[in-house]
Short mmCIF file of C-alpha atoms and ligand atoms in Angstrom, two decimals:
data_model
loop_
_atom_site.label_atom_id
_atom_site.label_comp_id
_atom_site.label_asym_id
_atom_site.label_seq_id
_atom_site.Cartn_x
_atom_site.Cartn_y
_atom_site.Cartn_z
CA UNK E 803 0.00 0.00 0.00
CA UNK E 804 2.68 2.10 1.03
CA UNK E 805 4.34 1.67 -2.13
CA UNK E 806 1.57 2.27 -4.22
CA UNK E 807 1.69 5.81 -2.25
CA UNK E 808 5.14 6.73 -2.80
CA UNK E 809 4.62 5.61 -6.35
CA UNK E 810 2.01 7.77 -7.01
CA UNK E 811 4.00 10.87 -5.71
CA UNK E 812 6.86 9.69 -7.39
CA UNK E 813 5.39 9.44 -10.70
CA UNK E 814 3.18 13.26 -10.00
CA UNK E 815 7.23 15.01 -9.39
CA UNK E 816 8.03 13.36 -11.90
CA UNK E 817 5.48 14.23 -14.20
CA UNK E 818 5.69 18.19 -12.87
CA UNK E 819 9.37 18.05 -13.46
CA UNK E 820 8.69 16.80 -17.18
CA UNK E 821 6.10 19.89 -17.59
CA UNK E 822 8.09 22.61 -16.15
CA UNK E 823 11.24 21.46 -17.99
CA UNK E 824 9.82 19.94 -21.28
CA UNK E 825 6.00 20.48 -22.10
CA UNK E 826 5.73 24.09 -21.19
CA UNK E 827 8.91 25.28 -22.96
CA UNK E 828 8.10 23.27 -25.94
CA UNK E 829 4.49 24.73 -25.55
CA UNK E 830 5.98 28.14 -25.90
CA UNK E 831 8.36 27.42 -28.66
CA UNK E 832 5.48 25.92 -30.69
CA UNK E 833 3.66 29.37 -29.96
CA UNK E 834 6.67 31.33 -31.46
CA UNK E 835 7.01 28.66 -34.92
CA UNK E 836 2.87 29.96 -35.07
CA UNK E 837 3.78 33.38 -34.50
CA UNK E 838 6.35 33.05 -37.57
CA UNK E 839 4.17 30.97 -39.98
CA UNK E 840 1.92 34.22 -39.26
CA UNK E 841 4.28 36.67 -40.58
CA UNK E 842 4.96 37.85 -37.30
CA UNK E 843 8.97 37.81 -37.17
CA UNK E 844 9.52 39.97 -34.27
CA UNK E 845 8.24 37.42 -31.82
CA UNK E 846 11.20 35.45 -29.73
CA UNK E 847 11.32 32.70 -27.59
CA UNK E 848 12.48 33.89 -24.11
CA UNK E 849 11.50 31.24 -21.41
CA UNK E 850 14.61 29.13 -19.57
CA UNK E 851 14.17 25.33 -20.54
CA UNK E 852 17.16 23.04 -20.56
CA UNK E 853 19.44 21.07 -22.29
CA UNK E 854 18.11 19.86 -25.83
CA UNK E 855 15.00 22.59 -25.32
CA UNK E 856 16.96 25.31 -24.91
CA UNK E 857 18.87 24.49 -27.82
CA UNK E 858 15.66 23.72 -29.74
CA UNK E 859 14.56 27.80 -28.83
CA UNK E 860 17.56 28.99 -29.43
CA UNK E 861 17.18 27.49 -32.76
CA UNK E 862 13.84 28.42 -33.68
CA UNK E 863 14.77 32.19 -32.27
CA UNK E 864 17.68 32.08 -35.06
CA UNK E 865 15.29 31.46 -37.13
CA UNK E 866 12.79 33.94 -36.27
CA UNK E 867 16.01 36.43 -36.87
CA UNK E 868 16.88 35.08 -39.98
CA UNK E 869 13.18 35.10 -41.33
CA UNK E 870 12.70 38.77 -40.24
CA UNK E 871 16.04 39.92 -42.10
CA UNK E 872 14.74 38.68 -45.28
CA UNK E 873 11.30 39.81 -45.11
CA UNK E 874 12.90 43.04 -44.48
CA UNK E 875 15.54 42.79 -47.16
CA UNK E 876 11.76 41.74 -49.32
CA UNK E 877 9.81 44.95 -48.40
CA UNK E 878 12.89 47.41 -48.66
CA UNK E 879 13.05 46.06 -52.55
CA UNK E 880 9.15 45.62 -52.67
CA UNK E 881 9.49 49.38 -52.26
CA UNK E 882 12.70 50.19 -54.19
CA UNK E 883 11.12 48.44 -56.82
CA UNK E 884 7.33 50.52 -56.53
CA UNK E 885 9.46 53.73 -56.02
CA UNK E 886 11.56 53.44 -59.56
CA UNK E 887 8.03 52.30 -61.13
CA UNK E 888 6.31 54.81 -59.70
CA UNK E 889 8.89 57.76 -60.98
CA UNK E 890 9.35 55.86 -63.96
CA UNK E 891 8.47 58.70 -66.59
CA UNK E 892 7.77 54.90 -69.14
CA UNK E 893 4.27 54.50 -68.47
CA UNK E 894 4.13 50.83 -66.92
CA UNK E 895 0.61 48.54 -67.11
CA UNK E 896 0.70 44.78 -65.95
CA UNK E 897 -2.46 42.90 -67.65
CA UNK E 898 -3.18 39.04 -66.85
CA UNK E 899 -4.51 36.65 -68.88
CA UNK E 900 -8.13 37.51 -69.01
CA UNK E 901 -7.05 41.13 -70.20
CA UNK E 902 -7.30 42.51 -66.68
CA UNK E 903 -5.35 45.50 -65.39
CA UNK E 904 -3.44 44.26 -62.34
CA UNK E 905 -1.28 47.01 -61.99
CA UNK E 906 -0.30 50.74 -63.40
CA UNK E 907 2.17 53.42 -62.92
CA UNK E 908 1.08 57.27 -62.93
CA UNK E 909 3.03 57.87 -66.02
CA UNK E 910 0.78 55.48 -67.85
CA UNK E 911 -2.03 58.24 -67.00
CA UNK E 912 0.27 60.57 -67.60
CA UNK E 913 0.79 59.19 -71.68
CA UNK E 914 -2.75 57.89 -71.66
CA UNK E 915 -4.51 61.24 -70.47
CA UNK E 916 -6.45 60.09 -67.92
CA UNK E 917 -6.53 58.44 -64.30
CA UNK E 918 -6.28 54.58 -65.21
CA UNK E 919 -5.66 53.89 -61.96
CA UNK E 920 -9.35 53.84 -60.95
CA UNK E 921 -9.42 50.83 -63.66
CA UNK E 922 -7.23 48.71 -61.93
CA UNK E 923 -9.45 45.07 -62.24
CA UNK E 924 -10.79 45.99 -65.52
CA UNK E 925 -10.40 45.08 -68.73
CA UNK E 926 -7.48 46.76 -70.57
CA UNK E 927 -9.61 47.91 -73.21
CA UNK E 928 -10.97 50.64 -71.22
CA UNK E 929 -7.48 52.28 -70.63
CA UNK E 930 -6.46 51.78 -73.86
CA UNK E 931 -8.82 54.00 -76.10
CA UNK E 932 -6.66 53.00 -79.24
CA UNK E 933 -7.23 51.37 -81.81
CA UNK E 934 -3.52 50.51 -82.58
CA UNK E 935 -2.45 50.02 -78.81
CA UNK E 936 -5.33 47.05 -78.56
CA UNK E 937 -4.17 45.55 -81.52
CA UNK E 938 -0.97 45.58 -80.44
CA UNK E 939 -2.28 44.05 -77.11
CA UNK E 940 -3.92 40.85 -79.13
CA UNK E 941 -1.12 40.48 -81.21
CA UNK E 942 0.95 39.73 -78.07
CA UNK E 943 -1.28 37.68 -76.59
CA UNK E 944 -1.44 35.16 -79.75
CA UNK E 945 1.46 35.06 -80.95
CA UNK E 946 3.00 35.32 -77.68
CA UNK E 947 6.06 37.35 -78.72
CA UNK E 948 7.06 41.41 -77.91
CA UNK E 949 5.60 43.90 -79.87
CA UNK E 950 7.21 47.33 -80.90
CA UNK E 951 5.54 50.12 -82.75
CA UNK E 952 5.08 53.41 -82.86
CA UNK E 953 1.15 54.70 -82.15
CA UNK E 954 -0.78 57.82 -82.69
CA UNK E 955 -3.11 59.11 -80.03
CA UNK E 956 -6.04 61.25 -81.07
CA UNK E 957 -7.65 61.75 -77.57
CA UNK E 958 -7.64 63.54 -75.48
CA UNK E 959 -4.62 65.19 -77.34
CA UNK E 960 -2.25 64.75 -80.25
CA UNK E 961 0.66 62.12 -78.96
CA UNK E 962 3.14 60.11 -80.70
CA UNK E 963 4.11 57.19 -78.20
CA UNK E 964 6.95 54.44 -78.72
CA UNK E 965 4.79 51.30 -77.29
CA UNK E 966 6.22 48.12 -76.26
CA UNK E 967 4.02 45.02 -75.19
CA UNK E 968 6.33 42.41 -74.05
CA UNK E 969 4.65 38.81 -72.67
CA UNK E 970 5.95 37.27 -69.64
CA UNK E 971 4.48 34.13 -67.69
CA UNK E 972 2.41 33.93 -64.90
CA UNK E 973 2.50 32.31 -61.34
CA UNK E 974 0.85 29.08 -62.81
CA UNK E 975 2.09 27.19 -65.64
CA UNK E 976 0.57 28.56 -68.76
CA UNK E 977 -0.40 31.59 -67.39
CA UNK E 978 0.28 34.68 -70.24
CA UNK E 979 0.34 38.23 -68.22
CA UNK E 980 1.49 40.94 -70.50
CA UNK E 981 3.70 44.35 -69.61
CA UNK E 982 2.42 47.41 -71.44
CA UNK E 983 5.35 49.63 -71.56
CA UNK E 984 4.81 53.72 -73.39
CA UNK E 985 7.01 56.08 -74.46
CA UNK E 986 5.88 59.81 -75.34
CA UNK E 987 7.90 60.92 -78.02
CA UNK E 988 5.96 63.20 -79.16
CA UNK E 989 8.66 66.24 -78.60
CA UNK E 990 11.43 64.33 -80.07
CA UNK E 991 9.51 63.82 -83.28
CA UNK E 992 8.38 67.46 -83.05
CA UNK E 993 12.23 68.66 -82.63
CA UNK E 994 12.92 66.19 -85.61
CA UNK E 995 10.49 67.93 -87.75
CA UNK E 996 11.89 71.67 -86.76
CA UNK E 997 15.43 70.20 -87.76
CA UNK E 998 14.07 68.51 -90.86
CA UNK E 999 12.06 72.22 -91.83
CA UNK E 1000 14.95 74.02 -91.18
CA UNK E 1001 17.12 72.41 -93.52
CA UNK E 1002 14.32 72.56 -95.78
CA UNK E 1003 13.66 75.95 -95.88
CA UNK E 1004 17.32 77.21 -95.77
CA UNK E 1005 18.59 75.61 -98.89
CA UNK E 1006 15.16 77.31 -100.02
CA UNK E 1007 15.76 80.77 -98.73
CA UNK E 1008 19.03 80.50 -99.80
CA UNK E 1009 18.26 79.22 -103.50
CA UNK E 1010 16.32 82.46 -103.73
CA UNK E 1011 19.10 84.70 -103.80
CA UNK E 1012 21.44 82.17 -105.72
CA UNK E 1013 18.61 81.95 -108.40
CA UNK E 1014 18.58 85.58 -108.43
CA UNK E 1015 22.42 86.43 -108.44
CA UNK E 1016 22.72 83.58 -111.45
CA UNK E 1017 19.47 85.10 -113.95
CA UNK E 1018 20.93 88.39 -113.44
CA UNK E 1019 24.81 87.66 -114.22
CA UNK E 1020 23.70 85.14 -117.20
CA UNK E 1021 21.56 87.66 -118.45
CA UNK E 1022 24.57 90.38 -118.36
CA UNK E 1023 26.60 88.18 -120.12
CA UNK E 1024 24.26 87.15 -122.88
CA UNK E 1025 24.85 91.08 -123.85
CA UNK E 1026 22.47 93.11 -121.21
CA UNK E 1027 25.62 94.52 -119.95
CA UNK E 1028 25.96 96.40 -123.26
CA UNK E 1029 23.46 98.58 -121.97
CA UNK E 1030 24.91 101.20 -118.85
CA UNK E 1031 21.40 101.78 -117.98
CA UNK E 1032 20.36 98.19 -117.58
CA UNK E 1033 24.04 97.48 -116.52
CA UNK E 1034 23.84 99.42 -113.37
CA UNK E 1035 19.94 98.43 -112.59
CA UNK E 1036 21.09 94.78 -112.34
CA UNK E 1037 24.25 95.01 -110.75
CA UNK E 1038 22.25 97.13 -107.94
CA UNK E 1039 19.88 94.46 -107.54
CA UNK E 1040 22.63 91.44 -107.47
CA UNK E 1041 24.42 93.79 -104.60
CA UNK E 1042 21.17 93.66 -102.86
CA UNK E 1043 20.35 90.20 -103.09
CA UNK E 1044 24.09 89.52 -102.38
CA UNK E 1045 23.77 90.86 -98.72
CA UNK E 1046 20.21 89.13 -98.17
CA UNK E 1047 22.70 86.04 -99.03
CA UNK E 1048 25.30 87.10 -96.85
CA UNK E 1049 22.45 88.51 -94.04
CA UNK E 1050 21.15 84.70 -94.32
CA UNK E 1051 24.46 83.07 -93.78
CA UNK E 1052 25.20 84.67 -90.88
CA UNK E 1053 21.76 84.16 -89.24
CA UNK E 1054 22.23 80.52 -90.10
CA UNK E 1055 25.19 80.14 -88.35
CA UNK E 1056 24.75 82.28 -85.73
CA UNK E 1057 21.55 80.13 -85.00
CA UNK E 1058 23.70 76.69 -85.33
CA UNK E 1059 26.34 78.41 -83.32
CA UNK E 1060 23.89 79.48 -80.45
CA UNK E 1061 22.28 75.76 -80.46
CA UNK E 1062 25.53 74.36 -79.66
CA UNK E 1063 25.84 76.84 -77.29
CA UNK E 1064 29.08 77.61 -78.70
CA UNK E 1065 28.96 81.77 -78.08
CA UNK E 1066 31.24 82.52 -74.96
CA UNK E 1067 29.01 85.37 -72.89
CA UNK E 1068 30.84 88.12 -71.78
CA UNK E 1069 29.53 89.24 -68.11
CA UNK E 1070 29.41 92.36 -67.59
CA UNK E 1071 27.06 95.25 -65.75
CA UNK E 1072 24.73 96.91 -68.48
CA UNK E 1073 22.62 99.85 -67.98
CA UNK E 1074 19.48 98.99 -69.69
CA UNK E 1075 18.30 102.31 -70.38
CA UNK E 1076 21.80 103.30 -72.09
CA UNK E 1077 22.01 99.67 -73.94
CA UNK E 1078 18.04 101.01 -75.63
CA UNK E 1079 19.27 104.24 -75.87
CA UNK E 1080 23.02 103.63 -77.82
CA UNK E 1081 20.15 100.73 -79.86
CA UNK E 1082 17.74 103.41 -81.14
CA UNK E 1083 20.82 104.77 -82.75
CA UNK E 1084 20.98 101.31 -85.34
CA UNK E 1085 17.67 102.10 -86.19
CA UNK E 1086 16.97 105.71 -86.23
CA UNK E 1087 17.56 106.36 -90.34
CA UNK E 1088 15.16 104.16 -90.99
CA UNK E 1089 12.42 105.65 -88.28
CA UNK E 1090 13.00 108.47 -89.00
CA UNK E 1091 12.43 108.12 -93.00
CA UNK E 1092 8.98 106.83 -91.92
CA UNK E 1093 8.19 109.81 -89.71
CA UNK E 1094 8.02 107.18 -86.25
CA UNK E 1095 8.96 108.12 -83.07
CA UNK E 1096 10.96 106.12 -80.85
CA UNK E 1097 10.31 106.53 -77.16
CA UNK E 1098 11.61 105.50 -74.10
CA UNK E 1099 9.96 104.93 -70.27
CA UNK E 1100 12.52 104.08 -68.05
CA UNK E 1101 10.58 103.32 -64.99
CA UNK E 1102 13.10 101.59 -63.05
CA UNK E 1103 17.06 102.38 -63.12
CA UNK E 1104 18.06 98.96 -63.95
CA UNK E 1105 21.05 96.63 -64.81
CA UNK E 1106 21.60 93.42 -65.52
CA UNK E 1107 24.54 91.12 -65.46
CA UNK E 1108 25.61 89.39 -68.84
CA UNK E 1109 27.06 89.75 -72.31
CA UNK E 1110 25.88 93.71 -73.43
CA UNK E 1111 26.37 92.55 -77.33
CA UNK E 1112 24.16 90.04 -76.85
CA UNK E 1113 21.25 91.98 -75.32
CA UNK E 1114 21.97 94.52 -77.91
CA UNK E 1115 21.24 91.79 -80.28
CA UNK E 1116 18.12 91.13 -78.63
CA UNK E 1117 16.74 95.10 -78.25
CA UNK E 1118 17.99 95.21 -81.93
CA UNK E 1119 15.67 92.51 -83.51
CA UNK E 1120 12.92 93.86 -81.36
CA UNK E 1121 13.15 97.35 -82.02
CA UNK E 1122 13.76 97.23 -85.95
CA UNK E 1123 10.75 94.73 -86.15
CA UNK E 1124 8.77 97.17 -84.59
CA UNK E 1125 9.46 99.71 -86.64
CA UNK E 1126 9.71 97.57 -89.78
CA UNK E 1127 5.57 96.33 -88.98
CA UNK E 1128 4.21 99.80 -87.95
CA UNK E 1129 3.01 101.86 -90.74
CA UNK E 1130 4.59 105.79 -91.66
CA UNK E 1131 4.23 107.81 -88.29
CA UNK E 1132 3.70 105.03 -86.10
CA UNK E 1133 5.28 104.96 -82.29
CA UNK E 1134 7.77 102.47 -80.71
CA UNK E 1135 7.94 102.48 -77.15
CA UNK E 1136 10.04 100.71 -74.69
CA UNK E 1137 9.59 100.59 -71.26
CA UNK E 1138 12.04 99.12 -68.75
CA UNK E 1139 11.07 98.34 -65.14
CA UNK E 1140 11.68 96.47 -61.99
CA UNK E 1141 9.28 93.40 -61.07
CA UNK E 1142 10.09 91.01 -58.27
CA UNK E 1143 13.84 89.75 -59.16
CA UNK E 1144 13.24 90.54 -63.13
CA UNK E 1145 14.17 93.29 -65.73
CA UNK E 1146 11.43 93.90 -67.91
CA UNK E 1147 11.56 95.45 -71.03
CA UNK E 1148 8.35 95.77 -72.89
CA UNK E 1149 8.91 97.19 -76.65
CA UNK E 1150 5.55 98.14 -78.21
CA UNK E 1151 4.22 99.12 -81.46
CA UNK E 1152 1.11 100.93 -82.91
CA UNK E 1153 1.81 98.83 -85.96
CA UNK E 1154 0.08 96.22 -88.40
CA UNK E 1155 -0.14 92.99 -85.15
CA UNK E 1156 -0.20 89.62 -85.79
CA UNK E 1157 -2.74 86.89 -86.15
CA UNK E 1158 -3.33 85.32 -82.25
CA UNK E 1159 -2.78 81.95 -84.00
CA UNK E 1160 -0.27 82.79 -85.43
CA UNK E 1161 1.62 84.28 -82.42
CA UNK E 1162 3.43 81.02 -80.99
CA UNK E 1163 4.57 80.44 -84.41
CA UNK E 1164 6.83 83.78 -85.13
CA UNK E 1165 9.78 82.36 -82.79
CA UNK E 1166 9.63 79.70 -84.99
CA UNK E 1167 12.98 79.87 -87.58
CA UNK E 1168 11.79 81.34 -91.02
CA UNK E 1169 7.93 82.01 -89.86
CA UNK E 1170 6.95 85.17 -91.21
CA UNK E 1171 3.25 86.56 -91.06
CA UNK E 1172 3.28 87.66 -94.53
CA UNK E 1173 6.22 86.08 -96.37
CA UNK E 1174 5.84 88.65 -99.48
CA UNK E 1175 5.96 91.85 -96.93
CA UNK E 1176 8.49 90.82 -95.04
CA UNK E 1177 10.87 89.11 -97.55
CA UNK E 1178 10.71 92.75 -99.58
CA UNK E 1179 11.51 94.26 -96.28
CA UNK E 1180 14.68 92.65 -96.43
CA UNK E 1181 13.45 89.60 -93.73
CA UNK E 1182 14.43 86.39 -93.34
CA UNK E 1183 12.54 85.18 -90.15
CA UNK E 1184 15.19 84.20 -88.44
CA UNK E 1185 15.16 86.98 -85.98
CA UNK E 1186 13.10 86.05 -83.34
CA UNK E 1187 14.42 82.71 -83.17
CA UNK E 1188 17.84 83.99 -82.48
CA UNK E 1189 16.31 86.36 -79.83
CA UNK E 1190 14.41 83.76 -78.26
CA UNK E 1191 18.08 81.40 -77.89
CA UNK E 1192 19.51 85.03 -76.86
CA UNK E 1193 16.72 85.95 -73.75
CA UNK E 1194 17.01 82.00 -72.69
CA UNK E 1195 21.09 82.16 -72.58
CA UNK E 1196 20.38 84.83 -70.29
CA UNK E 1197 18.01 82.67 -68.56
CA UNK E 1198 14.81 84.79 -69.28
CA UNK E 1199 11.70 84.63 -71.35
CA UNK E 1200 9.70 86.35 -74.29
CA UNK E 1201 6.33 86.40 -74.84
CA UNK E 1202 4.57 88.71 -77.28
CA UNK E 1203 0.70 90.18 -77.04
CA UNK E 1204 -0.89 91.68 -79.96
CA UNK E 1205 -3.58 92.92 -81.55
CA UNK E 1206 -4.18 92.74 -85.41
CA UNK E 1207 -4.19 96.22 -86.99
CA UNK E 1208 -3.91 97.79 -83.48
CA UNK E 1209 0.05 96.91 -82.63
CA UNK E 1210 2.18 94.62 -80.67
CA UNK E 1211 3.82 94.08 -77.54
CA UNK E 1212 7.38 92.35 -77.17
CA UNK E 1213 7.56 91.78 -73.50
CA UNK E 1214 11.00 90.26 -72.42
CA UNK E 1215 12.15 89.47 -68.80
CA UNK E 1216 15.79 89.02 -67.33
CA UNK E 1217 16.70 88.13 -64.03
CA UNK E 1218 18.82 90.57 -62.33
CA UNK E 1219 21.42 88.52 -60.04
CA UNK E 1220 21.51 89.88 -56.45
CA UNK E 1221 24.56 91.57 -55.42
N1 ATP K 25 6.43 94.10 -84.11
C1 ATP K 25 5.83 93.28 -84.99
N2 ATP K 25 4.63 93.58 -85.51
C2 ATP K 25 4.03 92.76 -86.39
N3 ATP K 25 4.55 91.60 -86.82
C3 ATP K 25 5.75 91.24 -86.34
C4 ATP K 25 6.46 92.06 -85.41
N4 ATP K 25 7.62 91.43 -85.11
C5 ATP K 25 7.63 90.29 -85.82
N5 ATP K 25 6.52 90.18 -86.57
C6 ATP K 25 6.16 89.04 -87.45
O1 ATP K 25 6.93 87.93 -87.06
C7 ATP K 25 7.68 87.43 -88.16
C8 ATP K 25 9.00 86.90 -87.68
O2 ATP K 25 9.84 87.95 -87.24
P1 ATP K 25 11.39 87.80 -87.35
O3 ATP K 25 12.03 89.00 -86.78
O4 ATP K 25 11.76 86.48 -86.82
O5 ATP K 25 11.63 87.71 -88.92
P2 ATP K 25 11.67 88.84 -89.99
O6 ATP K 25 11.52 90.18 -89.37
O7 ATP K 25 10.70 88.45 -91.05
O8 ATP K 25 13.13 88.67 -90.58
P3 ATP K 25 14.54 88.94 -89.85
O9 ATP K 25 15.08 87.58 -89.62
O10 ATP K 25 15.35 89.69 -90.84
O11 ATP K 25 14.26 89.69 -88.60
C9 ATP K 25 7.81 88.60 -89.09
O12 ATP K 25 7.97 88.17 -90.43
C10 ATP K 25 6.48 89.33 -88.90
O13 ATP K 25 5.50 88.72 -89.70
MG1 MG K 26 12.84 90.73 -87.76
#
């Protein structure tokens, strides 16, 4: 009987000793491996079991470290990776196989005009309003290779966009998704075009004058130059068309030279008011043979820092346009004043204006209103194009307001650099 007593307690010690040292810290240990296959990493195993237990938690607590250094290596490039998508200025789109948006990029609304993100989870189709881009899209899907083109875009706005569709697979076997990938390009083309017009229409304006200098010499040799009379008439008019050459050559390659930003700028303090004044000079003969008066409202005593031949350049153009567009006893006026951290010099006309749709265009090179009026006035439309390079060397800008038969406004702003 006694034995059967003592065995009892025996075995009860025994089995607390086996539950304080064993179950419980094993208990506890399986808690933490839960606490990890739930994604929760910081958890650690801190209780005091021995021998092979401990070792067992000390085991699952590496672990626990281990796991919780990758998932934070996975996050810091989950967002590396939604950071560079998200500044990406490629518009991104990831479609799956039933032609459902699973992810964008705001660029993609960016190229595509409007906010696609709302249509994550629904068909592509309704992101894609074009025709091209969709067929594109199918193309991809059944012949399962990338697809390059370039696409037009008629809405909401004009847009030229380098698209590539490029298929890669799935989570299951089987399973097509495809990237959208879009390129605006539109401004490259557009700068391709203004290169590809210039060179068109130089070798034309300069063909003019060639044509011209060649009639009139072949003509003198074929015996007009018997005549003195008809002799000096066309030897005046192969002088003028010789300069108009010479004027256009040296716009030209002023313009190339200013694109490579070739012309070294000479800093220096100018007086504003002096740099219109010594500029009215250049063009007073020819004011003052159409009765015009040239004014000037100096409302601020400004100067600016930068090259003084160069703004002279600038004042030049706008002043002899001014009074080349303003009929016999018109008015130029230029005003110079002080606003915020910015010269501005505003040089107006009572003259003929120009178009409103047609005022973006002038800076453009060779654009000319009216080609006949302005090629007889010895123009070659280069002007303003060279002004506009000129005011942005000098980090500044030019914008013009006009109105058609009543005059126009040149209004030009230069930053003056604190001293
Ligand atoms: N003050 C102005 N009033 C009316 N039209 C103007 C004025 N200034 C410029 N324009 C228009 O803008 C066009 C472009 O001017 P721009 O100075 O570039 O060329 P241009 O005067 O024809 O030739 P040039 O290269 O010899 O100056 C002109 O042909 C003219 O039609
Ligand atoms: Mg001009």
């Amino acid at each position: 009987m006694i034995f059967s007593v003592l065995a009892l307690i025996l075995t009860t010690f025994i089995t607390l000793i086996i539950t304080k040292r064993i179950a419980k810290p094993i208990n506890d240990i399986m808690e933490v491996a839960e606490s990890l296959s739930d994604k929760r990493y910081e958890v650690r195993y801190t209780g005091n079991a021995y021998g092979e237990v401990a070792d067992l938690g000390e085991t699952i607590n590496d672990l626990a470290t281990s796991l919780e250094e990758q998932n934070l290596e996975l996050v810091q490039n989950d967002k590396r990776l939604y950071e560079l998508i998200n500044h990406l200025v490629i518009g991104v789109m990831l479609i799956d196989e039933h032609r459902i948006i699973k992810m964008v990029n705001p660029a993609m609304s960016v190229i595509l005009g409007e906010d696609v993100s709302q249509l994550v989870g629904n068909s592509y189709v309704e992101a894609t309003k074009s025709y091209g881009l969709s067929h594109m899209i199918e193309m991809a899907y059944q012949k399962n290779e990338q697809q390059n083109d370039e696409i037009y875009f008629y809405y909401p706005k004009d847009k030229i966009v380098d698209a590539n569709i490029v298929p890669i697979d799935g989570k299951e076997p089987g399973e097509q998704n495809l990237i959208v990938l879009l390129y605006d390009i539109t401004e490259i083309r557009r700068l391709e075009k203004v290169r590809t017009d210039f060179v068109t229409n130089a070798s034309h304006e300069l063909k003019t004058p060639v044509t011209a200098l060649k009639g009139f010499s072949e003509t003198l040799l074929d015996g007009a130059m018997e005549d003195k009379e008809v002799l000096k008439q066309f030897l005046e008019i192969m002088l003028a068309e010789s300069s108009r050459l010479d004027f256009l050559v040296n716009d030209i390659l002023e313009l190339s030279k200013l694109e490579q930003k070739q012309v070294p700028l000479k800093i220096e303090e100018i007086n504003l008011t002096e740099a219109v004044i010594s500029t009215f000079q250049l063009v007073k003969q020819k004011a003052d043979e159409k009765k015009m008066k040239l004014n000037i409202i100096e409302e601020d005593n400004l100067f600016i820092t930068g090259d003084s031949s160069r703004l002279k350049q600038i004042l030049a153009n706008l002043i002899n346009n001014a009074v080349v567009y303003t009929q016999e006893s018109g008015e130029v006026e230029v005003t110079i004043k002080k606003e915020n951290n910015f010269a501005v010099i505003k040089v107006s006309d009572n003259g003929i204006g120009i178009p409103e749709d047609e005022q973006d265009r002038i800076f453009e090179r060779f654009y000319r209103v009216d080609k006949a009026r302005s090629r007889n006035s010895g123009g070659t439309g280069l002007g303003l194009s060279i002004v506009k390079y000129l005011v942005e060397n000098l980090n500044g800008f030019i914008t013009v307001e006009s109105k058609l038969g009543l005059g126009t406004t040149f209004i030009v702003k230069l930053p003056i650099q604190p001293k």
